[in-house]
Short mmCIF file of C-alpha atoms in Angstrom, two decimals:
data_model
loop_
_atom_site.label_atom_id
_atom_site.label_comp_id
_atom_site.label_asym_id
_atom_site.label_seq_id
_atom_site.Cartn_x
_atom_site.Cartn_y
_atom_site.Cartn_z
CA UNK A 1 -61.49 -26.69 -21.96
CA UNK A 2 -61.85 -23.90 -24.15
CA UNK A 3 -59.60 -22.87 -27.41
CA UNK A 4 -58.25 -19.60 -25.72
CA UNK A 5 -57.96 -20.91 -22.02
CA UNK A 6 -55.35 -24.18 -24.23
CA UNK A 7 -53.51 -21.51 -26.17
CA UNK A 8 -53.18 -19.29 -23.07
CA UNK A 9 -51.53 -22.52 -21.50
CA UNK A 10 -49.25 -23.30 -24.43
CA UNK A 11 -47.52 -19.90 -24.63
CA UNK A 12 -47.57 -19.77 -20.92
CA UNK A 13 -45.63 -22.54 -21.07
CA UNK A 14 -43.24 -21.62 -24.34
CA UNK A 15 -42.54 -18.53 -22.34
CA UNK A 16 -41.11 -20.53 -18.81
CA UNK A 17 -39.10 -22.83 -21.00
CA UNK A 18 -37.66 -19.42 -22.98
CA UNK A 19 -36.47 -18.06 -19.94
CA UNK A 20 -35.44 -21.01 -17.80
CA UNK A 21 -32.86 -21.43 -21.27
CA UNK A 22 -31.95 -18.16 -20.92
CA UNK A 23 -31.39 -18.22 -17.17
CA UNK A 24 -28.88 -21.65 -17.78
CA UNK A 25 -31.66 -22.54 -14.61
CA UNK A 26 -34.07 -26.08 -14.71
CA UNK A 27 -38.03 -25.07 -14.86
CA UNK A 28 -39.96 -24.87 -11.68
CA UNK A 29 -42.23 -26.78 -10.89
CA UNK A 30 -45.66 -26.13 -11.90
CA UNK A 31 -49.08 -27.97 -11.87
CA UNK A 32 -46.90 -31.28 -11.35
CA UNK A 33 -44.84 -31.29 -14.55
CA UNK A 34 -41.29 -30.92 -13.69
CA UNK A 35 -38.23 -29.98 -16.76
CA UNK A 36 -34.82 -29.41 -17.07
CA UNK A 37 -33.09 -27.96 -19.84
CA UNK A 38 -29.28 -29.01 -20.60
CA UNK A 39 -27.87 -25.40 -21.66
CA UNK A 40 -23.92 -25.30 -22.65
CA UNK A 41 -22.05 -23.79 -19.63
CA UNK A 42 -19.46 -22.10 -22.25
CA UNK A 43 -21.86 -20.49 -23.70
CA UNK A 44 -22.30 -17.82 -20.90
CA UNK A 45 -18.87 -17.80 -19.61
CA UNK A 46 -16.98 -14.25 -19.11
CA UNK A 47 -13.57 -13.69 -20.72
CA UNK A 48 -10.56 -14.36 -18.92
CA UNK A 49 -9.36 -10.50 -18.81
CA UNK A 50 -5.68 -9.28 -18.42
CA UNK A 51 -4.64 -5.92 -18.18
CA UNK A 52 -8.41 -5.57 -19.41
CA UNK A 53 -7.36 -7.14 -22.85
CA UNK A 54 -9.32 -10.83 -23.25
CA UNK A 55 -7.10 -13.59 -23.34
CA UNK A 56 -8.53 -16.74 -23.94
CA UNK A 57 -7.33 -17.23 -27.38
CA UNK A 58 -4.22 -15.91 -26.78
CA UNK A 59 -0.95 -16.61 -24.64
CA UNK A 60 0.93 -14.92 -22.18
CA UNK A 61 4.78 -14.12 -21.50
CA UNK A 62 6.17 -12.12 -18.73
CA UNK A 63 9.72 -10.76 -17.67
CA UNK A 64 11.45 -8.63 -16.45
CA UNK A 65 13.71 -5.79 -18.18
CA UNK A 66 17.68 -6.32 -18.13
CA UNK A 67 19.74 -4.00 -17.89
CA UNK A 68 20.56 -2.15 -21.12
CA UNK A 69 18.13 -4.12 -22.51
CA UNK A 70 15.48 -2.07 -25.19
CA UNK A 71 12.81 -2.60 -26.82
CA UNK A 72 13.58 -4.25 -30.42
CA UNK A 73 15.60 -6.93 -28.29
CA UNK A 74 12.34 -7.75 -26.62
CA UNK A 75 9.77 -7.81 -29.54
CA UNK A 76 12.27 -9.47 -31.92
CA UNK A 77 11.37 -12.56 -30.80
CA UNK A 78 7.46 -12.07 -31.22
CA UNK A 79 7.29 -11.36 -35.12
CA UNK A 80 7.17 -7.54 -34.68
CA UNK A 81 9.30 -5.89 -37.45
CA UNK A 82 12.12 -3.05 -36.96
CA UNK A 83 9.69 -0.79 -38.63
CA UNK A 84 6.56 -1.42 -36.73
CA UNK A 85 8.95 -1.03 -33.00
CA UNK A 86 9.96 2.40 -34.69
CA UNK A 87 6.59 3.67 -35.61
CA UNK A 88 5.57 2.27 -32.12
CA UNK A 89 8.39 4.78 -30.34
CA UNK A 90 7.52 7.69 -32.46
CA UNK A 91 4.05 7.16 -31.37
CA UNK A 92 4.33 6.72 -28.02
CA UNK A 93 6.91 9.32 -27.26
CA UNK A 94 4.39 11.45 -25.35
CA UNK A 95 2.49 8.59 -23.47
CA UNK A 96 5.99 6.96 -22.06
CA UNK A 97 9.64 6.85 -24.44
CA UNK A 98 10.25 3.45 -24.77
CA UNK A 99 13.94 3.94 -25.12
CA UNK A 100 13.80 4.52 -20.92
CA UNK A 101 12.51 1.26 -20.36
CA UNK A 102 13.80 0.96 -16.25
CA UNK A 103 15.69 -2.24 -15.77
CA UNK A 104 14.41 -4.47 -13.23
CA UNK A 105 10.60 -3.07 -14.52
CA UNK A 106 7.67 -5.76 -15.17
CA UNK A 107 6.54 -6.11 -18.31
CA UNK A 108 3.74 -8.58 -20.40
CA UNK A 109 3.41 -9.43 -23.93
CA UNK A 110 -0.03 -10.87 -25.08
CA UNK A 111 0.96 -12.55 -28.46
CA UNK A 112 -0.87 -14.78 -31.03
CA UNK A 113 -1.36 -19.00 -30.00
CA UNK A 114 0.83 -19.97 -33.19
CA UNK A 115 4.41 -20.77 -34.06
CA UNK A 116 4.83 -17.30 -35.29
CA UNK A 117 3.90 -15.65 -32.07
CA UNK A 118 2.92 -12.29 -33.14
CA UNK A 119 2.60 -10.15 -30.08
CA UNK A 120 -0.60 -7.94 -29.82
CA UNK A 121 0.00 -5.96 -26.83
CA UNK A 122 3.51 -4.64 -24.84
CA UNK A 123 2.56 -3.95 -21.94
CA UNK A 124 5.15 -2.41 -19.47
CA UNK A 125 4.40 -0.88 -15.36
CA UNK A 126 6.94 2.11 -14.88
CA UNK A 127 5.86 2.08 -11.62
CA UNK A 128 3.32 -0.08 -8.67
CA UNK A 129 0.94 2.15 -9.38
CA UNK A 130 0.50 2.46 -13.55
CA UNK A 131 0.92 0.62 -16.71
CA UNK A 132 1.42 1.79 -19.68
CA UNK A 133 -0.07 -0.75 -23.28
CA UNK A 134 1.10 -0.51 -26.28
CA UNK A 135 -0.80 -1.75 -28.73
CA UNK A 136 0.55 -4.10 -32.02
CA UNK A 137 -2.63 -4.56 -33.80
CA UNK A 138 -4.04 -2.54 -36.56
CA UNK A 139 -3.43 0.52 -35.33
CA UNK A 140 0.44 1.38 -33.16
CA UNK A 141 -0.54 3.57 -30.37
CA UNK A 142 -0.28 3.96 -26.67
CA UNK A 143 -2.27 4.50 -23.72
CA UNK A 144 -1.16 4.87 -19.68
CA UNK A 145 -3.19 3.48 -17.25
CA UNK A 146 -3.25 3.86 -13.51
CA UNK A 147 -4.12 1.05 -11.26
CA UNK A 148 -6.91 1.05 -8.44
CA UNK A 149 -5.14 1.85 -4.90
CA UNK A 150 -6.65 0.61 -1.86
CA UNK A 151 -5.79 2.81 1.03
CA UNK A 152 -6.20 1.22 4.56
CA UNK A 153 -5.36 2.80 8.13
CA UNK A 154 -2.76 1.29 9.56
CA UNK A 155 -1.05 2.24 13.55
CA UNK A 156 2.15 1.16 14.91
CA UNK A 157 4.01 1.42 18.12
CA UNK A 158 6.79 -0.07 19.41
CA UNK A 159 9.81 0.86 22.52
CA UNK A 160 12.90 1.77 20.98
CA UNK A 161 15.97 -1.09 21.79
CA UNK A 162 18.28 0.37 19.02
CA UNK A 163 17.01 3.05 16.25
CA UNK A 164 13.90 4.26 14.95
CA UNK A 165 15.05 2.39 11.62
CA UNK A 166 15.23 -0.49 13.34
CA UNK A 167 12.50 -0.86 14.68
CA UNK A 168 10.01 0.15 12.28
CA UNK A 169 11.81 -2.46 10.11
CA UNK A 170 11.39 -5.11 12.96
CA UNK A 171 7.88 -4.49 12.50
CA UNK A 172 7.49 -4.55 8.64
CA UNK A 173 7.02 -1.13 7.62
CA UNK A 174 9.23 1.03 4.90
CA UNK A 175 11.91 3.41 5.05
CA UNK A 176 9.68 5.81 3.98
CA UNK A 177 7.65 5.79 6.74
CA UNK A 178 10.88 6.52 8.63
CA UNK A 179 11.43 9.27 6.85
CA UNK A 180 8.14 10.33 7.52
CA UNK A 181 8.25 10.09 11.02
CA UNK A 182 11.80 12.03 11.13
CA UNK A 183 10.01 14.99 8.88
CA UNK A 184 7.65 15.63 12.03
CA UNK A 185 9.24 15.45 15.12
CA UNK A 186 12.75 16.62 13.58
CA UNK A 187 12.34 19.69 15.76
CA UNK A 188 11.39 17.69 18.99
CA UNK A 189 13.62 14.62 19.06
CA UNK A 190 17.06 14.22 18.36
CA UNK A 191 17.33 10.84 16.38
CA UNK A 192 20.73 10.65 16.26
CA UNK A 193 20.21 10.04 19.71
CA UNK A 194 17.59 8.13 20.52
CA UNK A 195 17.47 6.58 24.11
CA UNK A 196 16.93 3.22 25.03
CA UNK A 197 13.09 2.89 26.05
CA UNK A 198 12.19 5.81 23.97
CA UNK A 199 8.54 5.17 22.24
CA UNK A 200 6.40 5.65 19.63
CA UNK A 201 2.72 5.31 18.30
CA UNK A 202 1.67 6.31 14.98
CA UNK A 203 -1.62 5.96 13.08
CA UNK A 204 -1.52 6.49 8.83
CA UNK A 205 -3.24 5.29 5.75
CA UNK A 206 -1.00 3.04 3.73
CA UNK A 207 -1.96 2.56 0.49
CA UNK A 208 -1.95 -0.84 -1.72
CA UNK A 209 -1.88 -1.95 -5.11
CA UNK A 210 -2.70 -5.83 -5.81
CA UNK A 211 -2.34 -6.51 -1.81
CA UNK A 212 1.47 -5.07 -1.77
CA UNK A 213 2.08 -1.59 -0.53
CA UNK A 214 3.26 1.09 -2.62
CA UNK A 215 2.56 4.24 -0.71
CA UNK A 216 2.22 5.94 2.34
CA UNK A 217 -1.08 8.68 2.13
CA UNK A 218 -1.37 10.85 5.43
CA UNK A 219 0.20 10.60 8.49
CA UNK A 220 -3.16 10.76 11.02
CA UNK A 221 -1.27 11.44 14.15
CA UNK A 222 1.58 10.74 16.08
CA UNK A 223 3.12 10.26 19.41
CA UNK A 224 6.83 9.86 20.29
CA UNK A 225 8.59 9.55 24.23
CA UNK A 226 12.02 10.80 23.94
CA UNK A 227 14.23 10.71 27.13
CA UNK A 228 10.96 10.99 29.34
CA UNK A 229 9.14 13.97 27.39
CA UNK A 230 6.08 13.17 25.20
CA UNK A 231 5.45 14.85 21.97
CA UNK A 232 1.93 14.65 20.53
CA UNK A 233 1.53 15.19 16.75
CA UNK A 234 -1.86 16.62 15.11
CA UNK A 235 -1.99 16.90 11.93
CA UNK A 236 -4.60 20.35 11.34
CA UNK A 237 -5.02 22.01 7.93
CA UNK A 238 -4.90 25.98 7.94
CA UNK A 239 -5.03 28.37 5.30
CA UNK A 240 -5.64 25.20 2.94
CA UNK A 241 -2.11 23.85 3.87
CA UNK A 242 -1.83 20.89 6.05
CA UNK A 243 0.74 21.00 8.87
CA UNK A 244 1.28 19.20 12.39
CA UNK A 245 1.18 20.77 16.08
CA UNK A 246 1.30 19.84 19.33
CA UNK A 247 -1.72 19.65 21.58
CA UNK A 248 -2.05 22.94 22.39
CA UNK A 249 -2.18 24.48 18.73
CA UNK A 250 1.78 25.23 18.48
CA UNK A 251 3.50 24.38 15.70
CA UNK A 252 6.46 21.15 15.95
CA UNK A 253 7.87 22.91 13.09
CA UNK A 254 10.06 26.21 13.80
CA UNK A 255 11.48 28.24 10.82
CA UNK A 256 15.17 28.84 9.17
CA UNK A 257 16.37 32.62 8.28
CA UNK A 258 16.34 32.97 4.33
CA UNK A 259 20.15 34.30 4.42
CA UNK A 260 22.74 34.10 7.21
CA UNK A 261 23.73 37.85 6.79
CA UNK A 262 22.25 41.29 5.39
CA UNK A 263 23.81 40.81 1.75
CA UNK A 264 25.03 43.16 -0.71
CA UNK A 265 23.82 40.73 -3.89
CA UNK A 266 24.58 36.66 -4.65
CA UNK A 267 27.77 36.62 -6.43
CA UNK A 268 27.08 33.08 -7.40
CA UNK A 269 24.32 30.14 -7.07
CA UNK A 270 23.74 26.59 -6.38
CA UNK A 271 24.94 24.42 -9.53
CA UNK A 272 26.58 21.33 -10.44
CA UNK A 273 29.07 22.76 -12.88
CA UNK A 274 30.38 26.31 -12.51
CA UNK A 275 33.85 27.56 -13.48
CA UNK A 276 35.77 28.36 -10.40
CA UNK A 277 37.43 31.79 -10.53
CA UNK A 278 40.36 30.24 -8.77
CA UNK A 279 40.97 27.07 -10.10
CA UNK A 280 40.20 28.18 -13.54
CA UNK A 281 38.16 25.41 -13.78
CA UNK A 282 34.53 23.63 -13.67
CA UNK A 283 33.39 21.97 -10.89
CA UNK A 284 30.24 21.41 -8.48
CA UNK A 285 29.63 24.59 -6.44
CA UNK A 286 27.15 22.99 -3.88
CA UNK A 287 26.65 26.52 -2.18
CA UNK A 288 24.99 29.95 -2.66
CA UNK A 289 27.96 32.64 -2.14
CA UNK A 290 26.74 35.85 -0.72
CA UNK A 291 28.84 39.23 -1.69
CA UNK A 292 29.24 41.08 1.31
CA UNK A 293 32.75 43.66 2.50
CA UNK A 294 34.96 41.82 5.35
CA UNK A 295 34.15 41.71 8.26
CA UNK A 296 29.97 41.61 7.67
CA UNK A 297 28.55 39.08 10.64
CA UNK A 298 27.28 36.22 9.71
CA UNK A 299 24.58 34.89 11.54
CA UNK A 300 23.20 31.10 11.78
CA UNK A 301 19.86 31.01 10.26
CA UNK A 302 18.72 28.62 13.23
CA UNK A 303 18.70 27.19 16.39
CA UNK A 304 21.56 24.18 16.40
CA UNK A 305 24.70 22.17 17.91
CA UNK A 306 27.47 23.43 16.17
CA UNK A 307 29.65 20.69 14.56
CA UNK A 308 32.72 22.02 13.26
CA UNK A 309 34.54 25.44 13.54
CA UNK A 310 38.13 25.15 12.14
CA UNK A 311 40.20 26.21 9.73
CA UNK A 312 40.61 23.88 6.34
CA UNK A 313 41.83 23.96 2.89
CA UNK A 314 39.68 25.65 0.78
CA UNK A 315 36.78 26.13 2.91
CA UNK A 316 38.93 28.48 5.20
CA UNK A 317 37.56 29.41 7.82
CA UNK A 318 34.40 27.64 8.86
CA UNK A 319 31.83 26.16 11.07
CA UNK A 320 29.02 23.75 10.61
CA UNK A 321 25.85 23.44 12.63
CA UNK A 322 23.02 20.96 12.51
CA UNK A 323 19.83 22.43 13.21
CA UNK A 324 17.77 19.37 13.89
CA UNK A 325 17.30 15.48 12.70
CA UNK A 326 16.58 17.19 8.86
CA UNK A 327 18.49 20.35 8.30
CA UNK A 328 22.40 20.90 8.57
CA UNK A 329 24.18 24.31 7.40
CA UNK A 330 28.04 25.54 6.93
CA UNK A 331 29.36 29.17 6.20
CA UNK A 332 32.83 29.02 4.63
CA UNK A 333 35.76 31.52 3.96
CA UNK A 334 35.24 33.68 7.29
CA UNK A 335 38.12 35.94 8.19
CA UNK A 336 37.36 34.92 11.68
CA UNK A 337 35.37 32.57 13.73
CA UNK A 338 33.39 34.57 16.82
CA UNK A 339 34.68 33.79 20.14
CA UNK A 340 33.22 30.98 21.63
CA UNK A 341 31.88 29.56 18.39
CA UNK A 342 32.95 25.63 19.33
CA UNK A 343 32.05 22.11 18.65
CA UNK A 344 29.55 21.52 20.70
CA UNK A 345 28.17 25.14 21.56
CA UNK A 346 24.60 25.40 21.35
CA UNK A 347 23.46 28.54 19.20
CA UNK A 348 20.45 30.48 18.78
CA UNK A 349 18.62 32.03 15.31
CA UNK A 350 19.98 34.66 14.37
CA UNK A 351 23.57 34.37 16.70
CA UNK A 352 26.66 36.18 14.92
CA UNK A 353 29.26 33.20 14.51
CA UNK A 354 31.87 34.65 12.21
CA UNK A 355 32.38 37.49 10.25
CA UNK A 356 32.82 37.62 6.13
CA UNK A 357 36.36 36.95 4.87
CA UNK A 358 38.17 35.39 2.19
CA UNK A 359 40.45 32.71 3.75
CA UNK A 360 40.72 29.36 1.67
CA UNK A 361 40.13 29.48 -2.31
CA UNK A 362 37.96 32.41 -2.47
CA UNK A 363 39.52 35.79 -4.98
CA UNK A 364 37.00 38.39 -2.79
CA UNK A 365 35.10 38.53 0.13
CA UNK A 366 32.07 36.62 0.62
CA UNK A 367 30.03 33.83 2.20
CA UNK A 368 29.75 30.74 0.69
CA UNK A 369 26.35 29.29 2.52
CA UNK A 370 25.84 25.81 1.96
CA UNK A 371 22.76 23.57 3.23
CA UNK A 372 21.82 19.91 3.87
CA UNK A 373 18.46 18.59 3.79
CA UNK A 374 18.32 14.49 4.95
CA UNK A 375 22.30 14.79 4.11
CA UNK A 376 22.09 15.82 0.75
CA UNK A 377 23.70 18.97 -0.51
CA UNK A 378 20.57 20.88 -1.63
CA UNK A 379 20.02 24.69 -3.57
CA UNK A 380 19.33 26.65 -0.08
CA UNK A 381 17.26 28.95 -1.87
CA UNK A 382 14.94 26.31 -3.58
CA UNK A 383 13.84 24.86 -0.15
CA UNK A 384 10.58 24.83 1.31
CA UNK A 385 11.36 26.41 4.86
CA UNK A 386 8.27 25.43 7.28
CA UNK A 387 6.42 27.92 8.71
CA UNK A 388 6.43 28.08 12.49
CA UNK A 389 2.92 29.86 13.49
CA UNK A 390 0.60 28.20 15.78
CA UNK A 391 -3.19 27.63 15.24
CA UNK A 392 -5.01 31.05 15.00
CA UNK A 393 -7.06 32.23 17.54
CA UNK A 394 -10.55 31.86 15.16
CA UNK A 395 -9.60 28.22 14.55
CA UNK A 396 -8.33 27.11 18.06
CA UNK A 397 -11.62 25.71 18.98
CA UNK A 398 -12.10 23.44 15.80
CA UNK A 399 -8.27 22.13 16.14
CA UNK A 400 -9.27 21.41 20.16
CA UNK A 401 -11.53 18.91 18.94
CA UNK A 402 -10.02 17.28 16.42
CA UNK A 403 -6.80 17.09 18.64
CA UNK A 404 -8.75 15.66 21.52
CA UNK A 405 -9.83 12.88 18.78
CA UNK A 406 -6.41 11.93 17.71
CA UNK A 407 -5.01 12.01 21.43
CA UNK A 408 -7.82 9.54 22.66
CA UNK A 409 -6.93 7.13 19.44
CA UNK A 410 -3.35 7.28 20.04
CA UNK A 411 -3.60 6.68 24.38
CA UNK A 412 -5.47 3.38 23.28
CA UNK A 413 -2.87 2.38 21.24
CA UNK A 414 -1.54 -0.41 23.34
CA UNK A 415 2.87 -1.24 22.52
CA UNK A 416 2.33 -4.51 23.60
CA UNK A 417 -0.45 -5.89 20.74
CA UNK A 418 0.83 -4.56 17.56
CA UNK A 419 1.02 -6.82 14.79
CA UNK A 420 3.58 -7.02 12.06
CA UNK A 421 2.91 -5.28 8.55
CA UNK A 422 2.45 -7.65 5.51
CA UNK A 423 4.61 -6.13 3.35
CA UNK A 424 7.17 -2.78 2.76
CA UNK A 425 7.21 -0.11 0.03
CA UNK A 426 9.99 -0.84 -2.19
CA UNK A 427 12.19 1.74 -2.65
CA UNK A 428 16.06 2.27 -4.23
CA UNK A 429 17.59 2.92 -0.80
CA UNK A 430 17.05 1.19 2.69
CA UNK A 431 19.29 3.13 4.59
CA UNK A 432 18.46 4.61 7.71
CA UNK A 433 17.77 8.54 7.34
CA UNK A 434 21.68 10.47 7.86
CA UNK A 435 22.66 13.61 8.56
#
């Protein structure tokens, strides 16, 4: 055997050994010699990551916050000095203000494997969906991070023995998504009374953060049998503003009036501390108060069952009508009620159903207008009022097929074969949506 063909076979050989090292893999077998190399498994082994920090070296401590609890209280006990928490909260101001740490938030402290047990990193989640690190070593800063969200589409459907509530709970999902569903038929069903039998289907993404739900995306379409009638819901994007109608292009939302009457000017707006110019002094006034001479008629700025229409204290005369399952509305300090303005009476946009006055405390005539929105007292002029057009005429054809989509997903929803969700959003407040 030649010089060169030897040498060619030694670094042939060098070479296989180099990689099979390299490769933590045995040699393959090759003209009948057979190797294996012992490599150290250690020696190729990924860090154990947290929060993206590596934590192999160091330990671990979670909690939760306590109430009234702060910052200092926590890091006191990892070697961090008064000093360094201060610089740390003038730094971080504009990432998150540590002084409104939320009790009852998660929080981690990566700190040094000694007896001091220096903490390297706070970190703290102000919400499911974000982080925020602040850093302890070298140099104090902050940074906010959001977590990945997985977003999966989900469908329900259930028969209705009790509430909608109910039984959306029954079958795992949040009170948001009850809320949800209330926002888009409130025109079409009445949920304070739902019937006995009454259905629903429902198909949405639901979005997750480390397999527990945090959100709920989009709303892909909807169905809902209320004493006999169907109501399809398609969701359809016009004029870059996404809104639901029924199958034939009309609109499930229908619109409020801006103002109950033709005004002279707003004497006085929505705020949580005025000074009253009869009881000399400040309170709430959860109402927008229209200027307007005696005897002006006051219109309801929607369709509705009125509630109340009575005389009392210092509302005077008023009445009270709720509009649907979402929007509820009272005029106050009429001189007079119209005839045949009663609990009960249905009314009709734009119907007179008193006239200005100033019965009850009021020092001039006027109309104090207040609103509800999911029964809270909300600034009537700050709210959103849903438009109430149909699909136009150029876009009827696209919506035809996209609503001919969602109706065939939604008929092969069977009620029958749903399965319980995993898990429900948390949120401050389970209650059931009120009026």
């Amino acid at each position: 055997m030649r010089k060169n063909q030897i040498w060619l076979i030694i670094v042939g050989l060098t070479i296989t050994i180099i990689s099979a090292i390299y490769l933590k893999a045995p040699l393959a077998e090759q003209e009948g010699f057979l190797a294996e190399i012992e490599v150290d498994s250690t020696f190729f082994q990924l860090p154990t990551l947290y929060y993206g920090y590596p934590i192999d070296s160091f330990d671990i401590v979670e909690g939760k916050v306590r109430w009234n609890q702060n910052l200092s209280e926590i890091l006191s006990a990892f070697n961090i000095s008064f000093q360094d928490i201060h610089t740390l909260a003038q730094n971080a101001r504009e990432v998150y203000d540590v002084r409104k740490l939320k009790a009852g938030a998660s929080y981690a402290i990566i700190h040094n494997r000694d007896s001091l047990r220096t903490a390297r990193q706070f970190i703290f989640e102000p919400s499911p969906t974000e982080y925020v690190v602040y850093n302890l070593v070298d140099t104090i800063y902050a940074e906010r991070q959001q977590k990945p969200v997985e977003v999966k589409e989900r469908t329900l459907a259930a028969e209705i023995n009790s509430s909608l509530y109910n039984s959306l709970m029954d079958l795992g999902a949040s009170p948001i998504l009850v809320h949800r569903m209330v926002d888009v038929f409130a025109w079409q069903v009445d949920f304070f009374r739902i019937a006995k039998g009454d259905k629903f289907k429902l198909v949405f993404e639901e979005e997750t953060v480390d397999g527990e739900v945090v959100g709920i995306r989009n709303i892909k379409g909807a169905y809902f049998e209320h004493w006999g009638k169907s109501y399809y819901a398609i969701p359809f994007e016009t004029e870059e503003k996404l809104d639901f109608f029924d199958e034939e292009g009309n609109s499930l939302r229908k619109t409020l009036l801006k103002a109950p009457l033709d005004y002279t000017r707003i004497s006085s707006r929505f705020s949580l501390k005025r000074f009253h110019p009869v009881q000399k002094r400040y309170k709430a006034h959860l109402g927008t108060d229209y200027a307007a001479p005696t005897g002006t008629p006051i219109r309801t700025v929607g369709d509705g069952v009125v509630l109340e229409a009575r005389y009392h204290g210092g509302n005077g005369n008023y009445v009270k009508i709720k509009h649907n399952s979402n929007y509820t509305t009272q005029y106050l300090h009429m001189s007079k009620i119209e005839r045949g303005i009663r609990p009960g009476t249905t009314v009709k946009q734009g119907q007179t159903i008193g006239y200005v006055g100033s019965t009850g405390l009021a020092n001039g005539p006027h109309l104090c207008y207040r609103f509800w929105k999911n029964g809270r007292q909300v600034d009537a002029l700050k709210v959103d009022i849903p438009s109430s057009g149909g699909i136009d005429s150029t876009q009827i054809a696209n919506f035809k097929v996209v609503s001919d989509s969602i109706r065939n997903v939604l008929d092969q929803i069977n009620f029958e074969t749903q399965e319980k969700l995993l898990a429900k959003i948390p949120t401050q407040s389970e209650d059931s949506p009120t009026q």
